[in-house]
Amino acid sequence: MLTDEYVKRVYAQVEKRDGDQPEFLQAVQEVFESLQPVVEKHPEYEKAGVLERLVEPERVIKFRVAWTDDEGKVQVNRGYRIQFNSAIGPYKGGLRFHPTVTESVIKFLGFEQILKNSLTTLPMGGAKGGSDFNPKGKSDAEVMRFCQAFMTELSRHIGQFTDVPAGDINVGGREIGYLFGQYKRIRDEYSGVLTGKGLEFGGSLARTEATGYGLCYYTAEALRVLRNDSFEGKTVIISGSGNVATYAAQKAEQLGAKVVTVSDSNGYIYDPNGINVDVVKQIKEVERGRIKEYAERVPGSEYHEGSKGVWSVKGDIALPCATQNEIDGESAQQLVDNGVTVVCEGANMPSTPEAIAVYQKNGVLYGPAKAANAGGVAVSGLEMSQNSYRLSWTFEETDAKLKSIMETIVANSLAAAKEYGHEGDLMLGANAAGFVKVANAMVAQGVL
Ligand code: NDP
């Protein structure tokens, strides 16, 4: 509930201006609830109009992406790059290619990215971009032509010192390669303008694994500090079967847990013997197939239609790793009724406000996305450092830095939660810790 007068006033303004952007409003409301004790303690933020400026992107870029499909037919998609906040570093955030992409979705992601990037302790501002392009069923050549058309426009707005995009849903190694190639061709410049690059052309070891591994390092640290517990012997429910889900499953297993589910937008797999990550990778990454095929290849596993059913499976820890609002109040209640006591978010905003209320009411250890999934952008930040140095670190070195960053995020979140009178609240702590650094930089740099 919003009670602080300043916060209420700014939120009302956002509702008035952006009332047609439901995902963005949802993200702002969640963050604003947490920030009330912070702005009450720091009147200088109101004086400097920090919240009013924070919710207004510095720049919204929206463009036509025209390309030709394999039949020679012209296709037109819509492209976005929303450069939200550059107070603490160059804009940084992923690109998403999915038919559900709208300005509201990119804005919520960009807004979350500001605080997430701040939490990593690295110097990165917040941005997000993408397109309503649907790569499902498209040939390699079509994906390449789309990426080239997309970058032709985007290249005017990005650069290694201004804005450094990365991947997100449906933007993985293949797409980043095509995007990087086109940027290089247009600008005649070899720079670290994108992260998530191939290892042969400036990519960082451990970037592919970073979000999923980071999610497990975060969860393990929160479990250790708050419950004196670990992954050992736990049953884990994971949704999604893409980049984040796959490497979260791999790390959870390495840490002694058994992962029994993965899913895609059609349905989910239940494997009581523990998900075989190599099979998931072969189906989704190599063959670009459907998760249904897992049950045809792994004896003892079952496929169920309907992705939401994954939340009815019994377990101890849930790691949602697919998409926004995938857990509603009802699914959250199902999780709690089935014994889940830990929910840490790999996807961005996977829990609705009703779901979060269920976690809070039932004492669930809740790790919010902007903290729990910050490992991806953290290693992207490390990729930028390596590009600047013109050298590459080993997998072990980068992975150790990632682990240390995730542990610091837990510590900083808990310290902020305590400072603002909500001890143990990882959500409030993440929002407060991420915000204070950005707010102080905004105050120091004057009214921009
Ligand atoms: P991928 O494209 O690799 O995988 C996405 C997965 O989610 C697929 O299994 C996909 O299934 C499923 N999915 C997508 N949309 C829906 C939907 N509407 N309902 C059910 N399932 C769906 O993406 P990532 O793994 O990179 O991203 C997953 C989440 O993690 C996103 O929320 C993203 O923003 C977040 N994230 C990603 C980071 C990264 O480094 N990649 C960093 C931080 C957060 P299908 O094959 O059917 O489409």
XYZ file of C-alpha atoms and ligand atoms in Angstrom:
496
model
C 0.000 0.000 0.000
C 1.254 3.450 -0.880
C 0.946 5.788 2.121
C 3.776 8.322 1.756
C 2.472 11.577 0.225
C 5.431 12.110 -2.104
C 5.362 8.524 -3.376
C 1.567 8.650 -3.829
C 1.784 11.894 -5.795
C 4.418 10.568 -8.198
C 2.587 7.266 -8.635
C -0.647 9.122 -9.474
C 1.273 11.019 -12.143
C 2.593 7.768 -13.634
C -0.929 6.306 -13.650
C -2.205 9.372 -15.450
C 0.516 9.405 -18.066
C 1.102 5.687 -18.543
C -2.235 4.177 -17.525
C -2.188 2.068 -20.687
C 1.059 0.318 -19.674
C 0.041 -2.378 -17.141
C 3.408 -4.125 -16.754
C 5.210 -0.817 -16.231
C 2.670 0.318 -13.626
C 3.015 -3.024 -11.818
C 6.800 -2.667 -11.618
C 6.635 0.956 -10.445
C 4.062 0.161 -7.770
C 6.144 -2.728 -6.396
C 9.302 -0.618 -6.253
C 7.532 2.431 -4.806
C 6.049 0.396 -1.943
C 9.554 -0.577 -0.909
C 10.958 2.924 -1.282
C 8.595 4.635 1.148
C 10.832 4.281 4.224
C 13.801 5.395 2.122
C 12.350 8.665 0.849
C 10.969 9.395 4.300
C 14.498 9.192 5.684
C 16.001 11.201 2.789
C 13.983 14.369 2.119
C 16.703 15.490 -0.310
C 15.356 12.986 -2.847
C 11.981 14.727 -3.000
C 13.673 18.109 -3.244
C 15.697 16.905 -6.236
C 12.628 15.309 -7.858
C 14.356 11.928 -7.926
C 11.254 9.726 -8.155
C 9.629 11.894 -10.846
C 12.789 11.611 -12.918
C 13.343 7.918 -12.168
C 10.008 6.873 -13.729
C 10.541 8.877 -16.909
C 12.965 7.234 -19.374
C 15.765 9.497 -20.563
C 14.983 8.394 -24.115
C 12.417 6.124 -25.801
C 13.432 4.934 -29.258
C 10.788 3.160 -31.340
C 11.454 2.126 -34.921
C 10.302 0.172 -37.936
C 12.157 -3.033 -38.759
C 11.480 -4.083 -42.348
C 12.955 -7.325 -43.688
C 12.285 -9.956 -46.346
C 11.262 -13.536 -45.497
C 12.346 -16.683 -47.370
C 9.373 -16.364 -49.765
C 10.491 -12.874 -50.701
C 7.597 -11.278 -48.801
C 8.211 -8.022 -46.929
C 7.678 -8.275 -43.157
C 7.451 -5.331 -40.801
C 8.124 -5.484 -37.064
C 8.429 -2.878 -34.393
C 11.746 -2.275 -32.633
C 12.416 -0.575 -29.290
C 15.303 0.677 -27.222
C 14.405 2.426 -24.002
C 17.368 4.194 -22.422
C 16.030 4.630 -18.935
C 18.702 5.975 -16.667
C 22.418 6.712 -17.076
C 23.173 8.122 -13.614
C 25.709 5.459 -12.657
C 27.029 4.250 -16.020
C 26.323 3.699 -19.722
C 22.896 2.242 -20.482
C 22.903 -1.538 -20.165
C 20.184 -4.159 -20.569
C 19.022 -6.931 -22.850
C 17.062 -7.227 -26.082
C 13.936 -9.408 -26.192
C 12.399 -10.817 -29.372
C 8.895 -12.084 -28.603
C 5.398 -11.416 -29.995
C 4.296 -10.143 -26.562
C 6.830 -7.276 -26.650
C 5.181 -3.858 -26.266
C 6.374 -0.481 -25.015
C 4.938 -1.369 -21.593
C 6.937 -4.625 -21.387
C 10.194 -2.941 -22.436
C 9.556 -0.102 -19.997
C 8.970 -2.407 -17.032
C 12.117 -4.334 -17.889
C 14.167 -1.147 -18.339
C 12.893 0.308 -15.083
C 13.783 -2.854 -13.150
C 17.160 -2.890 -14.859
C 18.154 0.458 -13.293
C 18.026 -0.943 -9.768
C 19.313 -4.388 -10.765
C 22.420 -2.946 -12.387
C 23.023 -0.757 -9.375
C 22.820 -3.808 -7.097
C 25.624 -5.576 -8.984
C 27.988 -2.837 -7.658
C 29.243 -2.347 -11.248
C 28.943 0.993 -13.114
C 25.982 0.373 -15.430
C 22.871 2.431 -16.156
C 19.506 0.879 -17.034
C 17.980 0.145 -20.461
C 16.060 -2.530 -22.339
C 15.017 -3.143 -25.912
C 13.614 -5.638 -28.339
C 10.980 -6.351 -30.905
C 7.655 -8.101 -31.404
C 9.443 -10.377 -33.915
C 8.656 -14.067 -33.312
C 11.660 -16.254 -34.174
C 9.657 -19.470 -33.709
C 9.575 -21.379 -36.991
C 11.845 -18.892 -38.768
C 14.859 -20.122 -40.715
C 18.415 -19.166 -39.744
C 18.592 -16.881 -42.785
C 15.374 -15.103 -41.743
C 16.650 -14.578 -38.213
C 19.886 -13.172 -39.651
C 18.082 -10.769 -41.988
C 15.837 -9.625 -39.167
C 18.834 -9.033 -36.844
C 20.637 -7.077 -39.551
C 17.592 -4.887 -40.200
C 17.119 -4.339 -36.466
C 20.754 -3.357 -35.931
C 20.795 -1.042 -38.944
C 18.583 1.337 -36.985
C 19.763 0.475 -33.466
C 23.414 1.135 -34.361
C 22.777 4.899 -34.401
C 21.808 4.867 -30.749
C 24.310 2.539 -29.062
C 28.067 2.357 -28.496
C 30.586 0.940 -26.036
C 30.480 4.129 -23.926
C 26.788 4.994 -24.366
C 24.627 1.891 -24.468
C 25.643 -1.771 -24.447
C 22.751 -4.204 -25.157
C 22.767 -7.944 -24.387
C 20.412 -10.913 -24.847
C 17.092 -11.794 -23.252
C 14.198 -14.031 -24.328
C 14.949 -15.431 -27.821
C 18.134 -13.408 -28.105
C 21.013 -15.794 -27.441
C 24.436 -16.456 -28.929
C 23.162 -16.790 -32.515
C 21.301 -13.472 -32.495
C 24.062 -11.573 -30.661
C 26.515 -12.807 -33.320
C 24.365 -11.477 -36.181
C 23.736 -8.184 -34.355
C 27.434 -7.702 -33.585
C 28.419 -8.449 -37.182
C 26.017 -5.864 -38.540
C 27.147 -3.198 -36.027
C 30.774 -3.800 -37.007
C 29.911 -3.543 -40.697
C 27.937 -0.316 -40.357
C 30.269 1.473 -37.961
C 33.540 -0.013 -39.163
C 34.504 -0.340 -35.535
C 35.453 -3.363 -33.424
C 34.264 -2.600 -29.926
C 32.513 -4.246 -27.002
C 29.155 -2.791 -28.011
C 27.185 -5.915 -27.094
C 27.660 -8.504 -24.371
C 26.927 -12.202 -24.558
C 29.228 -12.372 -27.576
C 30.841 -15.581 -28.824
C 34.141 -16.457 -27.155
C 35.960 -15.979 -30.476
C 34.975 -12.316 -30.720
C 35.182 -10.807 -27.273
C 32.702 -12.852 -25.251
C 33.292 -13.737 -21.620
C 33.588 -17.233 -20.264
C 30.703 -17.938 -17.828
C 28.377 -15.347 -19.442
C 26.154 -18.100 -20.878
C 25.817 -19.737 -17.480
C 25.759 -16.504 -15.459
C 22.060 -15.824 -14.845
C 21.176 -19.402 -13.904
C 24.337 -19.985 -11.867
C 23.981 -16.569 -10.227
C 20.381 -17.365 -9.283
C 21.561 -20.475 -7.434
C 24.479 -18.662 -5.747
C 22.015 -16.014 -4.553
C 19.503 -18.628 -3.331
C 22.219 -20.650 -1.584
C 23.548 -17.560 0.189
C 20.072 -16.403 1.276
C 19.339 -19.911 2.558
C 22.632 -19.977 4.455
C 22.259 -16.560 6.070
C 18.537 -16.589 6.810
C 17.910 -20.271 7.503
C 21.263 -21.899 8.091
C 20.253 -24.246 5.267
C 21.370 -25.210 1.738
C 20.302 -26.830 -1.570
C 21.499 -30.210 -0.310
C 18.722 -32.807 -0.587
C 16.069 -30.306 -1.724
C 13.539 -30.847 -4.522
C 13.507 -27.932 -6.947
C 10.754 -26.828 -9.339
C 11.976 -24.831 -12.328
C 9.882 -23.261 -15.086
C 11.202 -22.425 -18.540
C 13.772 -24.365 -20.542
C 15.836 -21.551 -22.014
C 19.137 -20.012 -21.013
C 18.254 -19.139 -17.420
C 16.314 -22.331 -16.627
C 18.942 -24.663 -18.071
C 21.894 -23.297 -16.120
C 19.863 -22.844 -12.944
C 18.991 -26.540 -13.161
C 22.627 -27.477 -13.741
C 23.914 -25.467 -10.772
C 21.110 -26.559 -8.412
C 22.056 -30.165 -9.146
C 25.751 -29.417 -8.588
C 24.786 -27.959 -5.214
C 23.095 -31.198 -4.182
C 19.436 -30.632 -5.125
C 17.144 -32.622 -7.403
C 15.398 -30.579 -10.116
C 12.160 -32.308 -11.133
C 10.591 -29.931 -13.685
C 11.245 -27.708 -16.706
C 8.649 -26.143 -19.025
C 7.994 -24.100 -22.142
C 5.009 -22.059 -23.253
C 3.091 -25.249 -24.179
C 3.562 -27.483 -21.146
C 5.892 -28.938 -18.539
C 8.035 -32.000 -17.885
C 7.996 -33.857 -14.585
C 11.008 -36.091 -14.137
C 11.082 -37.754 -10.696
C 14.645 -38.955 -11.330
C 15.989 -35.440 -11.808
C 16.018 -33.415 -15.031
C 18.766 -34.373 -17.480
C 20.119 -30.952 -18.451
C 22.020 -32.280 -21.487
C 18.772 -33.533 -23.018
C 17.062 -30.154 -22.384
C 19.968 -28.334 -24.023
C 19.965 -30.664 -27.022
C 16.214 -30.160 -27.595
C 15.931 -26.406 -26.917
C 19.354 -25.014 -27.787
C 20.536 -27.264 -30.607
C 17.342 -28.558 -32.259
C 15.177 -25.550 -31.264
C 12.368 -28.038 -30.572
C 9.613 -28.304 -27.950
C 10.101 -29.516 -24.373
C 7.475 -32.217 -25.005
C 10.198 -34.191 -26.790
C 12.020 -34.696 -23.472
C 9.385 -37.237 -22.361
C 9.868 -39.173 -25.612
C 13.594 -39.469 -24.890
C 13.872 -39.899 -21.111
C 12.162 -42.976 -19.636
C 10.216 -42.343 -16.437
C 9.502 -38.681 -17.217
C 6.064 -37.256 -18.020
C 4.866 -34.395 -20.229
C 1.795 -32.369 -19.210
C 0.057 -29.834 -21.436
C -0.280 -26.329 -19.967
C 2.737 -24.481 -18.596
C 0.955 -23.317 -15.416
C 0.624 -26.897 -14.178
C 4.286 -26.795 -13.188
C 3.297 -24.916 -10.016
C 1.208 -27.881 -8.819
C 4.270 -30.115 -8.449
C 5.498 -30.890 -4.920
C 8.859 -29.449 -3.940
C 10.914 -27.350 -1.515
C 12.296 -24.555 -3.722
C 10.728 -22.884 -6.777
C 12.856 -21.030 -9.335
C 10.587 -19.406 -11.959
C 12.757 -18.890 -15.067
C 10.334 -18.313 -17.977
C 8.539 -14.976 -18.145
C 6.621 -12.187 -16.389
C 3.501 -12.904 -14.330
C 3.831 -16.665 -14.685
C 2.901 -17.202 -10.997
C -0.441 -15.705 -9.959
C -1.999 -15.773 -6.492
C -3.587 -19.167 -7.053
C -0.360 -20.775 -8.270
C 1.545 -19.248 -5.344
C -0.976 -20.763 -2.932
C -0.546 -24.133 -4.656
C 3.207 -23.886 -4.192
C 2.857 -23.102 -0.502
C 0.278 -25.880 0.016
C 2.693 -28.321 -1.640
C 5.559 -27.491 0.701
C 7.560 -24.843 -1.156
C 9.208 -22.451 1.305
C 11.665 -20.683 -1.025
C 10.901 -18.761 -4.252
C 13.803 -17.036 -5.995
C 13.159 -15.426 -9.360
C 15.255 -16.165 -12.454
C 12.747 -14.538 -14.803
C 11.897 -10.836 -14.586
C 8.732 -10.103 -12.546
C 7.448 -13.705 -12.722
C 5.257 -13.231 -9.622
C 2.093 -11.112 -9.676
C 1.445 -8.789 -6.687
C -1.106 -11.367 -5.438
C 1.570 -14.086 -5.556
C 4.011 -11.923 -3.594
C 1.310 -11.325 -0.978
C 0.927 -15.114 -0.613
C 4.694 -15.519 -0.107
C 4.744 -12.779 2.504
C 1.753 -14.171 4.395
C 3.289 -17.638 4.536
C 6.861 -16.745 5.456
C 8.286 -17.886 2.119
C 11.932 -16.898 1.589
C 11.355 -14.647 -1.421
C 14.277 -13.515 -3.597
C 13.052 -10.862 -6.053
C 14.195 -10.899 -9.684
C 16.239 -7.731 -9.687
C 18.527 -9.245 -7.062
C 18.284 -12.973 -7.764
C 18.793 -12.796 -11.538
C 21.382 -9.992 -11.556
C 24.164 -12.499 -12.300
C 23.612 -12.195 -16.048
C 24.140 -8.484 -16.222
C 26.927 -8.740 -13.652
C 28.968 -10.987 -15.935
C 28.000 -8.720 -18.853
C 29.653 -5.942 -16.842
C 32.687 -8.182 -16.427
C 32.660 -8.815 -20.197
C 32.817 -5.044 -20.728
C 35.807 -4.834 -18.382
C 37.606 -7.635 -20.224
C 36.903 -5.947 -23.583
C 38.361 -2.694 -22.264
C 41.454 -4.498 -21.004
C 41.678 -6.503 -24.256
C 42.084 -9.735 -22.353
C 39.989 -12.609 -21.042
C 39.697 -14.181 -17.646
C 39.367 -17.915 -17.076
C 36.016 -19.542 -16.386
C 36.985 -20.138 -12.766
C 38.049 -16.527 -12.239
C 34.844 -15.124 -13.739
C 32.624 -17.641 -11.955
C 34.294 -16.772 -8.627
C 33.640 -13.063 -9.252
C 29.997 -13.873 -10.089
C 29.576 -15.853 -6.866
C 31.094 -13.065 -4.832
C 28.806 -10.466 -6.486
C 25.686 -12.559 -5.733
C 26.743 -12.958 -2.108
C 27.334 -9.217 -1.866
C 23.844 -8.585 -3.273
C 22.331 -10.705 -0.484
C 24.435 -8.918 2.147
C 23.673 -5.426 0.803
C 19.951 -6.203 0.501
C 19.785 -7.466 4.076
C 21.761 -4.478 5.368
C 19.405 -2.041 3.606
C 16.328 -3.932 4.841
C 17.624 -3.598 8.382
C 18.496 0.082 7.976
C 14.967 0.890 6.837
C 13.244 -1.157 9.545
C 12.317 -4.319 7.614
C 14.877 -6.841 8.787
C 15.105 -9.963 6.617
C 12.979 -8.529 3.780
C 15.005 -9.279 0.638
C 12.552 -7.442 -1.637
C 12.526 -4.166 0.236
C 16.253 -4.465 0.793
C 17.019 -4.988 -2.916
C 14.874 -2.054 -3.985
C 16.305 0.233 -1.307
C 19.954 -0.734 -1.826
C 19.696 -0.422 -5.617
C 17.835 2.867 -5.410
C 20.023 4.776 -2.943
C 23.127 4.592 -5.144
C 21.227 5.779 -8.230
C 19.382 8.482 -6.280
C 22.595 9.872 -4.790
C 24.204 10.007 -8.236
C 21.127 11.780 -9.646
C 21.199 14.350 -6.852
C 24.938 14.923 -7.312
C 24.663 15.410 -11.088
C 21.960 18.072 -10.855
C 18.585 18.321 -12.546
C 18.899 16.421 -15.852
P 15.067 -17.967 -23.431
O 14.521 -17.412 -24.686
O 16.373 -18.668 -23.467
O 14.010 -18.950 -22.752
C 12.740 -18.524 -22.390
C 11.983 -19.698 -21.824
O 10.759 -19.241 -21.260
C 11.599 -20.723 -22.888
O 11.552 -21.990 -22.293
C 10.215 -20.243 -23.290
O 9.417 -21.253 -23.872
C 9.659 -19.821 -21.965
N 8.613 -18.815 -22.156
C 8.712 -17.627 -22.808
N 7.540 -16.995 -22.804
C 6.700 -17.784 -22.131
C 5.333 -17.690 -21.799
N 4.587 -16.619 -22.168
N 4.773 -18.693 -21.053
C 5.523 -19.784 -20.684
N 6.817 -19.931 -20.996
C 7.386 -18.955 -21.708
O 15.108 -16.735 -22.418
P 15.968 -16.561 -21.081
O 16.153 -17.857 -20.406
O 17.136 -15.731 -21.426
O 14.986 -15.634 -20.221
C 14.008 -16.146 -19.308
C 13.655 -15.085 -18.297
O 14.825 -14.680 -17.581
C 13.076 -13.774 -18.869
O 12.136 -13.255 -17.961
C 14.286 -12.875 -18.934
O 13.925 -11.507 -18.918
C 14.987 -13.269 -17.660
N 16.408 -12.933 -17.602
C 17.302 -13.381 -18.535
C 18.635 -13.063 -18.429
C 19.660 -13.618 -19.367
O 20.853 -13.402 -19.106
N 19.293 -14.343 -20.407
C 19.128 -12.152 -17.373
C 18.133 -11.796 -16.383
C 16.828 -12.159 -16.535
P 9.133 -21.298 -25.460
O 10.288 -22.031 -26.052
O 7.832 -22.002 -25.574
O 9.044 -19.866 -25.944
